Coordinates of C-alpha atoms and ligand atoms in Angstrom, one line a residue:
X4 CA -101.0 2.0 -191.8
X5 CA -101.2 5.5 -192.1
X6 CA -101.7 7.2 -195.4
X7 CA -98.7 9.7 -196.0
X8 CA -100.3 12.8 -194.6
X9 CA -99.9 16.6 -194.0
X10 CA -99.9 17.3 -189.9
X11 CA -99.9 20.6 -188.9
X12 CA -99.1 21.1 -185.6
X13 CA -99.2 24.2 -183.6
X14 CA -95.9 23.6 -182.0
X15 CA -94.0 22.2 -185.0
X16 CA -95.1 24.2 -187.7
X17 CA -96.2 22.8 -191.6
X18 CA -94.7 19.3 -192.6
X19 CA -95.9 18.5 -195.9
X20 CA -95.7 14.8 -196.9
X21 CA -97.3 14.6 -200.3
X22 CA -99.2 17.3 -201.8
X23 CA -102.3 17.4 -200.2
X24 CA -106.2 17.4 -202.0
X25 CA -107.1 20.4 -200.5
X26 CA -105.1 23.3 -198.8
X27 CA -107.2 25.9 -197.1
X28 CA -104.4 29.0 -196.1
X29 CA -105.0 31.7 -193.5
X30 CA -109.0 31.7 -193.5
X31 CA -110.9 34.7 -191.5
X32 CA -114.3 34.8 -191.0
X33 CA -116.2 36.8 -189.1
X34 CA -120.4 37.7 -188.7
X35 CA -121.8 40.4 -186.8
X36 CA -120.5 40.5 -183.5
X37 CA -118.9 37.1 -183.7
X38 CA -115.5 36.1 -185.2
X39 CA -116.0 32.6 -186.6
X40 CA -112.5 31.9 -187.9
X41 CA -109.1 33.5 -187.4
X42 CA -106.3 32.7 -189.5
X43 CA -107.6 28.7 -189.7
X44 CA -105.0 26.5 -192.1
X45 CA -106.2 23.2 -192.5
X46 CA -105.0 20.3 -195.1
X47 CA -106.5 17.0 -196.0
X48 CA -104.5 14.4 -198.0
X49 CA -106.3 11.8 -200.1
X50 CA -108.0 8.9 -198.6
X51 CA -107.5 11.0 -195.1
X52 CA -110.4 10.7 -192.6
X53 CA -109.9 13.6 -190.4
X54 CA -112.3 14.4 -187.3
X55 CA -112.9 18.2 -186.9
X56 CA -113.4 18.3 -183.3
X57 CA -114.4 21.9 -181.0
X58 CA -116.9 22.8 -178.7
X59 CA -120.5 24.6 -180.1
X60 CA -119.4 27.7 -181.8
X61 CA -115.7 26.7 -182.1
X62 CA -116.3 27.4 -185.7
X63 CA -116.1 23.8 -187.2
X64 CA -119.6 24.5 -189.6
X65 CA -118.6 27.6 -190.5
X66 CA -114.5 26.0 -191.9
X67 CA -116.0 23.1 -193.7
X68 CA -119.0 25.2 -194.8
X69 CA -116.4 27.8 -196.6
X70 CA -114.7 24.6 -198.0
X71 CA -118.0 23.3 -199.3
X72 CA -118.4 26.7 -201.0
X73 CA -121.7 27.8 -199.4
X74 CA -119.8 30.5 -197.3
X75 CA -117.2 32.8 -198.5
X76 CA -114.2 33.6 -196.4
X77 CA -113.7 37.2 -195.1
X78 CA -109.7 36.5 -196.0
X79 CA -107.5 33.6 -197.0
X80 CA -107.2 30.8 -200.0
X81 CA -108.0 27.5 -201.1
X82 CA -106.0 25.2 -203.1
X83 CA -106.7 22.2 -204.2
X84 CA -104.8 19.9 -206.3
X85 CA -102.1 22.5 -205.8
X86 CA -104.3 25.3 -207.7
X87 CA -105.9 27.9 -206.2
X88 CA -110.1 27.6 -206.0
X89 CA -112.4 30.1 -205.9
X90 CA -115.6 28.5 -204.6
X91 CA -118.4 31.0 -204.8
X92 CA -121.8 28.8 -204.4
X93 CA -122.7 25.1 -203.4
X94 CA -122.6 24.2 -206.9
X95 CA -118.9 25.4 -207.5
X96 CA -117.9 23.3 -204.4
X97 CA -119.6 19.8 -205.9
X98 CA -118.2 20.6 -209.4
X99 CA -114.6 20.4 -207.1
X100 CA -115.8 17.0 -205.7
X101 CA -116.9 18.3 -202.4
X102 CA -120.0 16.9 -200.9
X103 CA -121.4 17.9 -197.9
X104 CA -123.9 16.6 -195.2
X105 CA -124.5 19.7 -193.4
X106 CA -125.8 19.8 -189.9
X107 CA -129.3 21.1 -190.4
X108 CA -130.9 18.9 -193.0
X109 CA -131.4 19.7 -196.0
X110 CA -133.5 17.4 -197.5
X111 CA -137.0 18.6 -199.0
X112 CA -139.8 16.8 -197.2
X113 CA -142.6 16.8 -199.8
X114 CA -140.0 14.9 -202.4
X115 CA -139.2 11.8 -202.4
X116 CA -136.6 9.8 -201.5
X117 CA -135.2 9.7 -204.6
X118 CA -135.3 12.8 -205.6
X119 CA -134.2 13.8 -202.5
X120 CA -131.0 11.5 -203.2
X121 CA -130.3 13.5 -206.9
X122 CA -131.5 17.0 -206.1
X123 CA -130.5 19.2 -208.5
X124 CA -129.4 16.4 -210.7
X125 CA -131.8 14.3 -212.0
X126 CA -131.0 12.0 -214.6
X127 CA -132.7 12.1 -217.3
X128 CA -132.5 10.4 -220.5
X129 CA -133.4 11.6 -223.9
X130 CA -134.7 15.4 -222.2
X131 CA -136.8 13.4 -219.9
X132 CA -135.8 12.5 -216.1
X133 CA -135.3 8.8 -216.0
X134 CA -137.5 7.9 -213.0
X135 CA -137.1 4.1 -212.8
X136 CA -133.1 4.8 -213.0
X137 CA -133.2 7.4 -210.4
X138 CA -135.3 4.7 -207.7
X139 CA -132.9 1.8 -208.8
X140 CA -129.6 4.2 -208.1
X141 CA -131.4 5.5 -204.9
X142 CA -132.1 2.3 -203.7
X143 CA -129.2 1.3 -204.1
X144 CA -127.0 4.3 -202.5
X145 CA -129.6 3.6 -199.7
X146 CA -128.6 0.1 -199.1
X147 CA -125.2 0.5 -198.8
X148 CA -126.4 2.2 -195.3
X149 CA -128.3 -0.8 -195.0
X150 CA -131.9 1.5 -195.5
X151 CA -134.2 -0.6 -196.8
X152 CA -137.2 1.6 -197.8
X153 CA -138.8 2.5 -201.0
X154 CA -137.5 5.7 -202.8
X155 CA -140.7 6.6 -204.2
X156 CA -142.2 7.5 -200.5
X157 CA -141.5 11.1 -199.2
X158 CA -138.9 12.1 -197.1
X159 CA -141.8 13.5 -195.2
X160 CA -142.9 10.1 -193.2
X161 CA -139.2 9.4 -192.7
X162 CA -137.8 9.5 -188.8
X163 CA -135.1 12.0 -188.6
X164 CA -132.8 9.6 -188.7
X165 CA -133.9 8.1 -191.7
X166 CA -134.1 12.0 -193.2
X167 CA -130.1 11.6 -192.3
X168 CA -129.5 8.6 -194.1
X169 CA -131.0 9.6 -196.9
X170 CA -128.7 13.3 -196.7
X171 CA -125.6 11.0 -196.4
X172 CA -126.5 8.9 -199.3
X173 CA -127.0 11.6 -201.5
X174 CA -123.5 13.0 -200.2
X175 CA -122.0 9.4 -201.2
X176 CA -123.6 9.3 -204.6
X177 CA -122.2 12.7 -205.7
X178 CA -119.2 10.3 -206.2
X179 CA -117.0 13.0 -204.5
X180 CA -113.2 13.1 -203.6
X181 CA -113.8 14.8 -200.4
X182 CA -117.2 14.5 -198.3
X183 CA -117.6 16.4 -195.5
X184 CA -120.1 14.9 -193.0
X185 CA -120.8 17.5 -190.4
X186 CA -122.0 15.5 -187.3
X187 CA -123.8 12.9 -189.3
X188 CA -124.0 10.0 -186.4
X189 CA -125.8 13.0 -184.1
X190 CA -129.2 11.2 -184.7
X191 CA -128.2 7.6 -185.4
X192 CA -128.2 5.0 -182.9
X193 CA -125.3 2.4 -182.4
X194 CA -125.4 0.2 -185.2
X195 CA -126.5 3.0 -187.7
X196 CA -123.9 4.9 -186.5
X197 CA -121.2 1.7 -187.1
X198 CA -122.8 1.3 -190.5
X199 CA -121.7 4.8 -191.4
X200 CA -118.3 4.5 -190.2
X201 CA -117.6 1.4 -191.9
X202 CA -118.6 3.0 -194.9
X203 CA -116.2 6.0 -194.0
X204 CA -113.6 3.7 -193.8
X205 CA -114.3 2.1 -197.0
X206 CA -114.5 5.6 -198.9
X207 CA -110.9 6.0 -197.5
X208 CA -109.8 2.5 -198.5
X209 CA -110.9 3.9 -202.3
X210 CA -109.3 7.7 -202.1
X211 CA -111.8 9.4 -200.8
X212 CA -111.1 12.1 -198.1
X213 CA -113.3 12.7 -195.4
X214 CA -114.1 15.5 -193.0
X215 CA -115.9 14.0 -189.7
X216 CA -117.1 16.5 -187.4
X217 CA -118.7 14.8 -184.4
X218 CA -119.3 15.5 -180.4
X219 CA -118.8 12.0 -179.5
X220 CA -115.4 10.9 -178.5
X221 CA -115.7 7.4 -179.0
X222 CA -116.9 7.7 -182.7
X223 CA -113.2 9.3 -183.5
X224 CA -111.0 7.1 -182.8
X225 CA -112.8 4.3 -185.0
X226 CA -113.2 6.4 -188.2
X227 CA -110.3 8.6 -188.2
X228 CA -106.4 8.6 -188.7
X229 CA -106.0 12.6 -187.8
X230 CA -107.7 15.1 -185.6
X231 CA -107.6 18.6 -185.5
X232 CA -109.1 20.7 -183.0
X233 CA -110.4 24.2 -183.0
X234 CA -111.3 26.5 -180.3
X235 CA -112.8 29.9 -180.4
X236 CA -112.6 30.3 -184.0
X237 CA -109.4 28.9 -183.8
X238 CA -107.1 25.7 -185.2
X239 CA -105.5 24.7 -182.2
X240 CA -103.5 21.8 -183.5
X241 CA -103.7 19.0 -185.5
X242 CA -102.3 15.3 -184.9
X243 CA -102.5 11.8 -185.8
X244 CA -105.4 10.3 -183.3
X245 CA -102.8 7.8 -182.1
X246 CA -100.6 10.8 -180.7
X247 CA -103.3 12.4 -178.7
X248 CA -105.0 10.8 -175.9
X249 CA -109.1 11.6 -175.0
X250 CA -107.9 14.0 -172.4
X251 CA -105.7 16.0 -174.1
X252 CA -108.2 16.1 -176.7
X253 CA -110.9 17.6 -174.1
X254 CA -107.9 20.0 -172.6
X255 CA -107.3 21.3 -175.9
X256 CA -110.7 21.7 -176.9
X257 CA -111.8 23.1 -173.8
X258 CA -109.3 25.4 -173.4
X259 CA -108.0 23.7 -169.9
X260 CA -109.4 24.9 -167.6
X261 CA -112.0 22.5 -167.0
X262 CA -111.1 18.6 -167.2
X263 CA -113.2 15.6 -167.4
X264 CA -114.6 16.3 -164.2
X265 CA -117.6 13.9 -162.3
X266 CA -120.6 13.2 -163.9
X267 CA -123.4 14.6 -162.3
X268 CA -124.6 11.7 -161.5
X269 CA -127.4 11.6 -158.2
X270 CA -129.1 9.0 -158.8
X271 CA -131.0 7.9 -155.5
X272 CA -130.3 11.1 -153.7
X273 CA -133.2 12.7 -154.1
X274 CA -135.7 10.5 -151.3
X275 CA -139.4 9.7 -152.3
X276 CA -140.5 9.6 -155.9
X277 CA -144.2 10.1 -156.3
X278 CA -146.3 8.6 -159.2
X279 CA -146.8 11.3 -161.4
X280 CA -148.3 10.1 -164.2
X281 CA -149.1 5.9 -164.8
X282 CA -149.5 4.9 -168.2
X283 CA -152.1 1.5 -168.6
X284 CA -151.9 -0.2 -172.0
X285 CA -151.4 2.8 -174.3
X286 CA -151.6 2.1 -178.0
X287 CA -150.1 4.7 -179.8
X288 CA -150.3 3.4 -183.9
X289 CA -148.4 1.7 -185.5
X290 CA -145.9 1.0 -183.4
X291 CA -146.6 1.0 -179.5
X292 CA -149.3 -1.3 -179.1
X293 CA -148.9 -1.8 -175.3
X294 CA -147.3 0.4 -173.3
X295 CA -147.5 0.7 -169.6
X296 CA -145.3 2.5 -167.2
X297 CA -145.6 5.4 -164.6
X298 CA -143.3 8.7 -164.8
X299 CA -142.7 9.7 -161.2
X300 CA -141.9 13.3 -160.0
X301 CA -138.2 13.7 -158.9
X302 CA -137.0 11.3 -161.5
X303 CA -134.8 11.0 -164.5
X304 CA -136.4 8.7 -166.6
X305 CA -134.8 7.5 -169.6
X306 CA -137.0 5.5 -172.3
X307 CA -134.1 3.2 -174.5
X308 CA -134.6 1.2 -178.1
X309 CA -133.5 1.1 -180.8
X310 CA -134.5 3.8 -184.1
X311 CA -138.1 3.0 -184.9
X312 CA -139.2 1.5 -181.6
X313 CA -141.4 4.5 -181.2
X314 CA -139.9 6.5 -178.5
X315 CA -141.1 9.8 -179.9
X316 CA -144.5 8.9 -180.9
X317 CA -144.3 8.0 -177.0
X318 CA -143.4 11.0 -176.2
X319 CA -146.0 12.7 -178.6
X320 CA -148.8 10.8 -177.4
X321 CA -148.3 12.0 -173.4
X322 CA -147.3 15.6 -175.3
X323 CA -150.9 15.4 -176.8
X324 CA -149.3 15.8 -180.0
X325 CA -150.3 12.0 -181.5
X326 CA -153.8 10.4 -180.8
X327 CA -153.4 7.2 -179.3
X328 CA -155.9 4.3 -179.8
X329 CA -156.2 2.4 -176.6
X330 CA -155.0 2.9 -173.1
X331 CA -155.5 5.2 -170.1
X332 CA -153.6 7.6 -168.2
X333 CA -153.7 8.8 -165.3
X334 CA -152.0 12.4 -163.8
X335 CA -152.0 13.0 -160.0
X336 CA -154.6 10.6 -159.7
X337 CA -156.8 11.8 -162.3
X338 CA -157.8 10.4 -165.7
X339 CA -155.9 12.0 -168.6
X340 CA -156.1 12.5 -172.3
X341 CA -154.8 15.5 -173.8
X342 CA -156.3 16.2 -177.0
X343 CA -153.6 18.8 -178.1
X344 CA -150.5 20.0 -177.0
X345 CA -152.2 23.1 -175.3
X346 CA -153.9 20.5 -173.2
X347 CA -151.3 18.8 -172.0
X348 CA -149.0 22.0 -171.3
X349 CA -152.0 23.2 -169.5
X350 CA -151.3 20.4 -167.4
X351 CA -147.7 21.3 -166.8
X352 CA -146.0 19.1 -169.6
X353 CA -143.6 20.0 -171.9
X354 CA -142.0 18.5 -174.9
X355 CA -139.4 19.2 -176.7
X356 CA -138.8 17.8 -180.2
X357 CA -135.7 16.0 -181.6
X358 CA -136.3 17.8 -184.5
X359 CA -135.2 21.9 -183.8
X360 CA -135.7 23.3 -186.8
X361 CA -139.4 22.0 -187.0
X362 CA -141.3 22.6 -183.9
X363 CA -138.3 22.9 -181.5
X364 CA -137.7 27.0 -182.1
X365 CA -138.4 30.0 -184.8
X366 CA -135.1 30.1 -186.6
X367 CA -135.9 33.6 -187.8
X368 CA -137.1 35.1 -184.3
X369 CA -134.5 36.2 -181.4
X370 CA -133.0 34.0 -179.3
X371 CA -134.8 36.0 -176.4
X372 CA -138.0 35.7 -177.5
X373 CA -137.2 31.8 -178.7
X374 CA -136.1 31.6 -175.0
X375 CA -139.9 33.0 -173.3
X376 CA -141.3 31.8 -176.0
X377 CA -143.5 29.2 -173.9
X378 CA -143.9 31.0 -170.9
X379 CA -144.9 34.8 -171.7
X380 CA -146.8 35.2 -169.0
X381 CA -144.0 34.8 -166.6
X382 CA -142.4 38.0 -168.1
X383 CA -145.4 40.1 -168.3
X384 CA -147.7 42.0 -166.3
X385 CA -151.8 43.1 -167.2
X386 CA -151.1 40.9 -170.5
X387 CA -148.0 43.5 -171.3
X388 CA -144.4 42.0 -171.9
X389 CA -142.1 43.5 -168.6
X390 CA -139.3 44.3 -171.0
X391 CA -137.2 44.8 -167.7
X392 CA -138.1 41.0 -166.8
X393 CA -137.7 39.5 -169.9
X394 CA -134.2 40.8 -169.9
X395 CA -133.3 39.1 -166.7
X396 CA -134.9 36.2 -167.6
X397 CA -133.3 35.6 -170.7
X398 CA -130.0 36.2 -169.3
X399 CA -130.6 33.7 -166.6
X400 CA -131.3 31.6 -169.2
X401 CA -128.2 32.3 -171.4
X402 CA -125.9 32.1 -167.9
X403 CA -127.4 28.9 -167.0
X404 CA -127.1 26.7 -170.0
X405 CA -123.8 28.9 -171.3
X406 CA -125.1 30.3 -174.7
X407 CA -122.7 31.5 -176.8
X408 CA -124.2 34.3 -178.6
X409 CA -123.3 37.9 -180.3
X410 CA -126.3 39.6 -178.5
X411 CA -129.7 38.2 -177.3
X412 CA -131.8 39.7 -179.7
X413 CA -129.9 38.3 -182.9
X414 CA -131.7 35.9 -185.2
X415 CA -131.9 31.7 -183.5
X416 CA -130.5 30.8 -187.2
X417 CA -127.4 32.4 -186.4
X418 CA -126.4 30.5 -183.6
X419 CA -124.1 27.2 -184.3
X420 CA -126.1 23.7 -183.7
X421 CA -125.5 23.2 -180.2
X422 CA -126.4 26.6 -179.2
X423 CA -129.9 26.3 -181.0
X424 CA -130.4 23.1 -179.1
X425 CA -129.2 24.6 -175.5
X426 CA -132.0 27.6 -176.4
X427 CA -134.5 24.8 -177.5
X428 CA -133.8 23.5 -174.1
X429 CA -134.1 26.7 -172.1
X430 CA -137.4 27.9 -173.5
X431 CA -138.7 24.4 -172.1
X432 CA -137.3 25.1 -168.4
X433 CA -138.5 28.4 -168.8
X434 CA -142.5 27.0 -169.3
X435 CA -141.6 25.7 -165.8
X436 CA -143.9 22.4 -165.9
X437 CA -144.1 19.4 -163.9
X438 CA -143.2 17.0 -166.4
X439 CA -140.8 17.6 -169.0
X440 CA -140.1 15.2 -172.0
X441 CA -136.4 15.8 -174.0
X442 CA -136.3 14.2 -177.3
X443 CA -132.5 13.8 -177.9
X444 CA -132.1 17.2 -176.2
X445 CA -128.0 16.9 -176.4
X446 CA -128.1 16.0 -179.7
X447 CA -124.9 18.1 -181.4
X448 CA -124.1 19.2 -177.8
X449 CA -120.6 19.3 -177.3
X450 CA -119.1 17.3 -174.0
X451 CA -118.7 20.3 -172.3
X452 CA -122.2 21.5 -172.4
X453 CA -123.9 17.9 -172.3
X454 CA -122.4 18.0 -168.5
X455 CA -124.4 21.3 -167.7
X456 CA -127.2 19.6 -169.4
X457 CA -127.4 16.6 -167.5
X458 CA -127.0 19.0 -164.6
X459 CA -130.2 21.2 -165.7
X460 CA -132.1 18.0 -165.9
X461 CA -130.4 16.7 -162.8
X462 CA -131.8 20.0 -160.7
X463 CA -135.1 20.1 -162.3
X464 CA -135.5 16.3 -160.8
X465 CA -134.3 17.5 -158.0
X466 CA -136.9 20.2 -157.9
X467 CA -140.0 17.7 -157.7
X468 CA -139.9 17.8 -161.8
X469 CA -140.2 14.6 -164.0
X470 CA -137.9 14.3 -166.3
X471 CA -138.2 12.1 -169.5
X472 CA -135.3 11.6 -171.4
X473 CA -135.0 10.0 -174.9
X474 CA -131.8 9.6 -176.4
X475 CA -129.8 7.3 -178.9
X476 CA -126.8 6.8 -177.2
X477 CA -127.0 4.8 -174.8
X478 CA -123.8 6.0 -172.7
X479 CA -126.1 9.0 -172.2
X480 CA -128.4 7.0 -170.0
X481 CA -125.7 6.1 -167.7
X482 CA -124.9 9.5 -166.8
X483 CA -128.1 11.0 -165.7
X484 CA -130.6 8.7 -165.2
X485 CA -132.3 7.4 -162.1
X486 CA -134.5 4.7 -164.3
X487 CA -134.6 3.5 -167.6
X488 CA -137.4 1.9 -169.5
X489 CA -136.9 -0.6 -172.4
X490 CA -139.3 0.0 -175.2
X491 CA -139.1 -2.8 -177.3
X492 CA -141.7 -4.3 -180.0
X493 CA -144.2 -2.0 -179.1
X494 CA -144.4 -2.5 -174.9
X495 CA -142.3 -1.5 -172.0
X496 CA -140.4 -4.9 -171.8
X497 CA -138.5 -4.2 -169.0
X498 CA -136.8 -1.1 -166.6
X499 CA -133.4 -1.0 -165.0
X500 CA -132.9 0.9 -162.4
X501 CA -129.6 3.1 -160.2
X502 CA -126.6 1.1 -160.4
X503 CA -127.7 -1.3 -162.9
X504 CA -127.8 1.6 -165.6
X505 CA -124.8 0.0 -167.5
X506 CA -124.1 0.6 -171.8
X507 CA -123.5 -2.9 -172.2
X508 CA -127.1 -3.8 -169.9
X509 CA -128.9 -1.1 -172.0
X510 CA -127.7 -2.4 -175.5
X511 CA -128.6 -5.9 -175.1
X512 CA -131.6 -5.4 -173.6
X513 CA -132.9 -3.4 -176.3
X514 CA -131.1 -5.0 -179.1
X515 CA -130.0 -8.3 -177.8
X516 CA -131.3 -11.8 -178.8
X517 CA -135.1 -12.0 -177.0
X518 CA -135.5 -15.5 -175.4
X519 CA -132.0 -16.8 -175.8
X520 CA -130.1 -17.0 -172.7
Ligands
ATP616 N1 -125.0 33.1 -190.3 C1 -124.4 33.5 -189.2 N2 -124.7 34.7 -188.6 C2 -124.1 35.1 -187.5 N3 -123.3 34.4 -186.8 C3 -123.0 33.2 -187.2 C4 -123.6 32.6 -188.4 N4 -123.1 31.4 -188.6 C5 -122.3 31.1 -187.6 N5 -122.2 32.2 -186.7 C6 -121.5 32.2 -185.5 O1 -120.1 31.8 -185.7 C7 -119.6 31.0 -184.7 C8 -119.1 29.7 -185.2 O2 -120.3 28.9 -185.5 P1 -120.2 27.5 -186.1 O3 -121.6 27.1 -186.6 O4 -119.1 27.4 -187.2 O5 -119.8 26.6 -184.9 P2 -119.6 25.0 -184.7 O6 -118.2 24.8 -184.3 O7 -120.1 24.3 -185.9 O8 -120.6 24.7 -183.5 P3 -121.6 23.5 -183.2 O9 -120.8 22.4 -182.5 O10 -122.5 24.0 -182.2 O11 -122.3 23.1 -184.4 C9 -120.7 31.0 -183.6 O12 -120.5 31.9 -182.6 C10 -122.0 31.3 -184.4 O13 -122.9 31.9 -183.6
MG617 MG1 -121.7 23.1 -186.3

């Protein structure tokens, strides 16, 4: 059943139901050059799990990040429990009972999990932190996500998923009344990603009220009762998820004029696929102890298993970002070992992380110089930077992969998630190499954009490049790949190949039962 509620709808105007927690009336926004929110209202009732829904730059971070109390709105009000709120910092807006997982973790590497869970409030007992409480309660908030690791390690050896988990238990142990999770499943595979919205749900069975931003469509119909969906800065409408179907969804969030449209799907189109690089028994500690495979030029390759199976130490090792212990490969017939990642992109391949804010891009630099970051030479002449071709090249860039941006030379932090991750994408085309390795590259892509990302890496197969793509949803693979690997208990157990790319032939062979048939 659905919990009374307060549905605002463009069409129908306010109906208020029952008070709600929070009120936030007529909020503006706007940064340099950008508006980020015009005249947004948006209510959540108690126990309400809303999804927050919008393409990249819609303005969803920036509403839940002025409700959290880490922004400040240019004009409009808050009210919650039917009194207006001032929230001036983070602190004010976890005093209120607002927790937030933010989209760009926040978690401090060199702690550890633990702390990481309580930052900022450690307990202590008698003027001393209480460390062996803090690891029991840590542990604890931890395995409720069904992470079983020990809270004295640092966050720093965690996966990035792992880094999440540990964001979204420190979220749920602020004992909040509304937690706002701001594409927390972006990094998760399938079942991590169920865990967390069966906890969701249970949060809402007890009062809580949660905010769920996320990109993927089928996530939102499991966790929430109501959607609201924003466009250019804009609340567009808002709805019980049972009155909206996914296409009106997209319409609205799109702005209709583009619909669902085909996939870009060419698998097989484009003719002979050379060996490009073949991969003998690589051993890549700890967890790919025999890995062998070949990348082949004109290909999409994706590499599926499940969180921890080491795809991205798979990725590094080729990258010549991780030593490997055993194993040969061989490029265009040649014996190959990078020994650094200036190695291997002399030898025309490129990787980009999973992780953006790490080694993906400079958060503080432009966008135009994130953007020919990797491939100055292209935009220079006699070792000096053609100012004239950088600027066409980093508009190419922005047309291609539809940046949306205030101007080119603004700072990459400014840019919402998915823009960051369509730049992080760019500067890697721009580097022009032969074989080029994506580490979740739609990760907190909208659907709109994923498409013209699946398209880039559709063309740059069809340009002779090899593509390699790792990503955790599985659905992804479907859409652009011409071959998947499965990388399971550290070897290459199996590929799957054109037609055969199915979710449900992906998911068991990677996660399935092994030897029961
Ligand atoms: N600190 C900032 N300085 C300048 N512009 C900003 C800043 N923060 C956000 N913006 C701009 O405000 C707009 C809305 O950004 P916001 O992060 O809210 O989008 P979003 O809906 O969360 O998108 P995404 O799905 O990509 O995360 C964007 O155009 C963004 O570039
Ligand atoms: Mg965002």
């Amino acid at each position: 059943m659905l919990r009374p509620s307060l549905f605002i709808n463009a069409v129908s105007g306010i109906v208020p139901m029952v008070e709600p927690l929070v009120h936030m009336r007529g909020i503006s926004k706007a940064y340099p050059g950008v508006v980020a929110l015009r005249d947004v209202d948006f209510a959540m009732a108690r126990g309400e799990v809303r999804a927050l829904l919008g393409k990249n730059g819609a303005g969803k971070s920036t509403l839940v990040k002025i409700l959290a109390g880490v922004e400040r709105p240019d004009e409009g009000a808050i009210v919650m429990d039917g009194k207006a709120v001032v929230l001036r910092t983070p602190m004010d807006g976890i005093r209120a009972g607002i927790a937030t997982v933010h989209q760009e973790l926040s978690v401090v590497p060199e702690l550890s999990i633990a702390e990481n869970v309580f930052l900022g409030r450690w307990p202590k007992q008698g003027g001393r932190i209480d460390w062996r409480r803090m690891q029991r309660e840590a542990h604890d908030a931890l395995a409720v996500l069904g992470l079983y690791l020990d809270p004295r390690q640092p966050v720093a050896r965690l996966s990035v998923a792992e880094r999440q988990l540990v964001e979204i238990a420190r979220a749920l142990s602020q004992g909040a009344r509304l937690l706002i999770l701001d594409e927390p499943t972006s990094s998760l595979v399938a079942q991590e990603a169920e865990t967390l919205i069966r906890v969701v749900r249970q949060l809402a069975e007890q009062g809580t009220s949660i905010v769920y931003i996320s990109h993927r469509m089928d996530e939102i119909r499991k966790v929430a009762q109501s959607v609201t969906i924003m466009r250019d800065g804009r609340h567009i409408a808002t709805a019980p998820v049972a009155d909206v179907s996914n296409r009106q969804i997209v319409e609205m969030l799109l702005g209709g004029a583009q619909g669902e449209g085909g996939a870009p799907r060419l698998a097989g189109a484009s003719g002979v696929r050379r060996p490009l690089l073949a991969i003998q028994g690589l051993h890549v500690a700890p967890r790919i102890q025999d890995a062998s495979f070949e990348i082949r030029a004109g290909e999409v390759l994706g590499i599926a298993g499940v969180l921890g199976s080491g795809r991205t130490e798979l990725l590094q090792a080729i990258a010549g970002l991780r030593a490997t212990q055993g194993g040969s490969m061989t490029l265009d017939g040649s014996a190959f070992r990078p020994a650094s990642l200036r190695e291997a992109r002399a030898n025309g391949i490129f990787m980009t992380p999973e992780d953006r804010r790490g080694e993906g891009a400079v958060m503080m630099l432009g966008i135009d110089e994130n953007l020919v970051m990797a491939s100055w030479r292209s935009v220079s002449r006699g070792g000096v930077i053609d100012r004239v071709a950088m600027r066409a090249k980093v508009a190419a860039s922005i047309r291609a992969l539809g940046i949306k941006l205030a101007h080119p030379g603004e700072p990459l932090g400014n840019l919402s998630g998915g823009n960051q991750q369509k730049v992080v994408i760019g500067k890697a085309l721009n580097a022009a190499p032969r074989i080029l390795l994506l580490d979740e590259p739609t990760r907190g892509v909208d659907i709109g954009a994923k498409r013209q990302i699946y398209q880039l890496m559709r063309d740059a197969a069809a340009d002779g490049l090899a593509v390699v793509f790792v990503s955790g949803e599985i659905e992804e693979f479907c859409e652009v790949c011409d071959r998947v690997l499965i990388l399971r208990g550290g070897s290459i157990t199996g590929a799957v190949e054109g037609p055969a790319i199915r979710t449900e032939t992906l998911t068991e062979l990677t996660t399935g039962e092994q030897g029961v048939h």
